[in-house]
XYZ file of C-alpha atoms in Angstrom:
130
model
C 81.682 56.131 263.213
C 80.278 54.627 265.983
C 82.410 52.883 268.754
C 81.614 49.642 269.883
C 80.582 49.663 273.308
C 79.927 47.438 276.187
C 76.286 48.431 276.578
C 75.807 48.119 272.945
C 77.359 44.642 272.938
C 75.583 43.194 275.879
C 72.196 44.765 274.088
C 72.832 43.229 270.904
C 73.996 39.742 272.571
C 70.597 39.898 274.642
C 68.440 40.731 271.321
C 70.101 37.589 269.588
C 69.646 35.571 272.424
C 66.147 36.119 272.982
C 65.365 36.014 269.328
C 66.919 32.061 269.507
C 65.100 31.200 272.532
C 61.687 32.210 271.118
C 62.529 30.294 267.995
C 62.889 27.159 269.728
C 60.311 27.910 271.745
C 58.126 28.088 268.732
C 59.179 25.140 267.259
C 58.919 22.831 270.422
C 55.471 24.128 270.643
C 54.696 22.786 267.291
C 54.149 25.797 265.380
C 53.792 25.116 261.812
C 54.873 27.542 258.937
C 51.960 26.606 256.768
C 49.090 28.914 256.500
C 45.612 27.510 257.953
C 43.167 25.523 256.241
C 40.377 27.227 253.677
C 37.973 24.642 255.151
C 34.956 26.127 256.489
C 33.871 23.077 258.854
C 37.624 23.517 260.118
C 37.981 26.731 262.463
C 40.989 26.714 265.244
C 39.633 26.243 268.576
C 36.040 25.437 267.185
C 36.979 21.630 266.841
C 33.447 20.149 266.899
C 31.546 23.241 267.153
C 28.082 22.551 265.117
C 25.433 24.326 267.301
C 21.822 23.538 268.198
C 19.664 21.987 265.161
C 16.820 23.616 264.243
C 13.602 22.087 265.722
C 9.624 22.279 265.241
C 7.235 20.292 267.110
C 3.838 20.436 269.037
C 4.701 19.627 272.791
C 2.142 19.541 275.371
C -0.288 20.934 272.846
C 1.825 24.200 272.251
C 3.704 24.898 269.022
C 7.515 25.248 269.863
C 9.975 26.334 267.410
C 13.968 26.960 267.039
C 16.458 27.947 264.754
C 19.825 29.827 264.342
C 18.916 33.610 264.182
C 21.875 34.827 262.144
C 23.152 32.913 259.432
C 24.473 29.610 260.154
C 23.807 30.373 263.932
C 27.877 30.653 264.739
C 28.177 33.356 267.208
C 24.629 34.764 265.762
C 22.387 33.445 268.387
C 19.712 31.510 268.628
C 15.769 32.055 268.531
C 13.022 29.987 270.089
C 9.086 30.785 269.569
C 6.606 29.534 271.740
C 3.087 29.433 269.781
C 4.564 31.981 267.499
C 5.851 34.333 270.688
C 9.473 34.611 271.150
C 11.279 33.053 274.121
C 14.400 34.760 275.119
C 17.177 32.143 275.492
C 20.890 32.698 276.012
C 23.810 30.110 276.033
C 26.074 30.032 278.915
C 29.915 29.646 278.978
C 29.537 25.942 279.649
C 27.191 25.590 276.573
C 24.309 24.827 278.787
C 21.047 27.009 278.054
C 18.711 29.257 279.998
C 15.629 31.192 279.459
C 13.570 34.033 280.774
C 10.929 31.632 282.247
C 13.809 28.891 283.961
C 16.465 31.644 284.445
C 17.889 29.986 287.690
C 17.799 25.962 285.755
C 20.382 24.919 282.948
C 19.128 22.826 279.832
C 21.446 20.898 277.379
C 19.598 22.382 274.298
C 17.489 25.302 272.964
C 14.830 22.202 272.621
C 14.857 21.415 276.102
C 14.566 24.577 277.302
C 11.273 25.246 275.179
C 10.010 22.185 276.262
C 10.752 23.335 280.059
C 9.176 26.665 279.537
C 6.044 25.097 277.951
C 5.660 23.001 281.227
C 6.373 26.204 283.584
C 3.847 28.417 281.598
C 0.848 25.773 282.689
C -1.112 26.979 279.354
C -0.342 30.334 280.294
C 0.493 32.863 277.345
C 4.202 33.813 276.600
C 4.082 37.374 277.087
C 6.904 39.414 275.178
C 8.741 41.620 276.910
C 7.740 45.262 276.996
């Protein structure tokens, strides 16, 4: 039979107090015991995150198109084409967009990036990377 020592008593007390403090903190922080909803439109931390809409138009005589490149576009990327050639675009952490043509200038949408690239190209062909 083990004897209760001062060290074991203090350890057990510290463990119980830590558990009570963490439980109380979780309750005051608004933690819920309900499971997350199965609603595909509602993701924790992604409220209102829709992603850019697909587009297809003629701008200054050039055909520009854009659409999500993987599934619904959620964390999957976005493809932009000018006259059928891919324009590499990237979304920044602040939700702005850049391209290989205008990589020092940010734009609010992929459509705006494509239009700016057409203006910058000044009629030149978009050459895919080698």
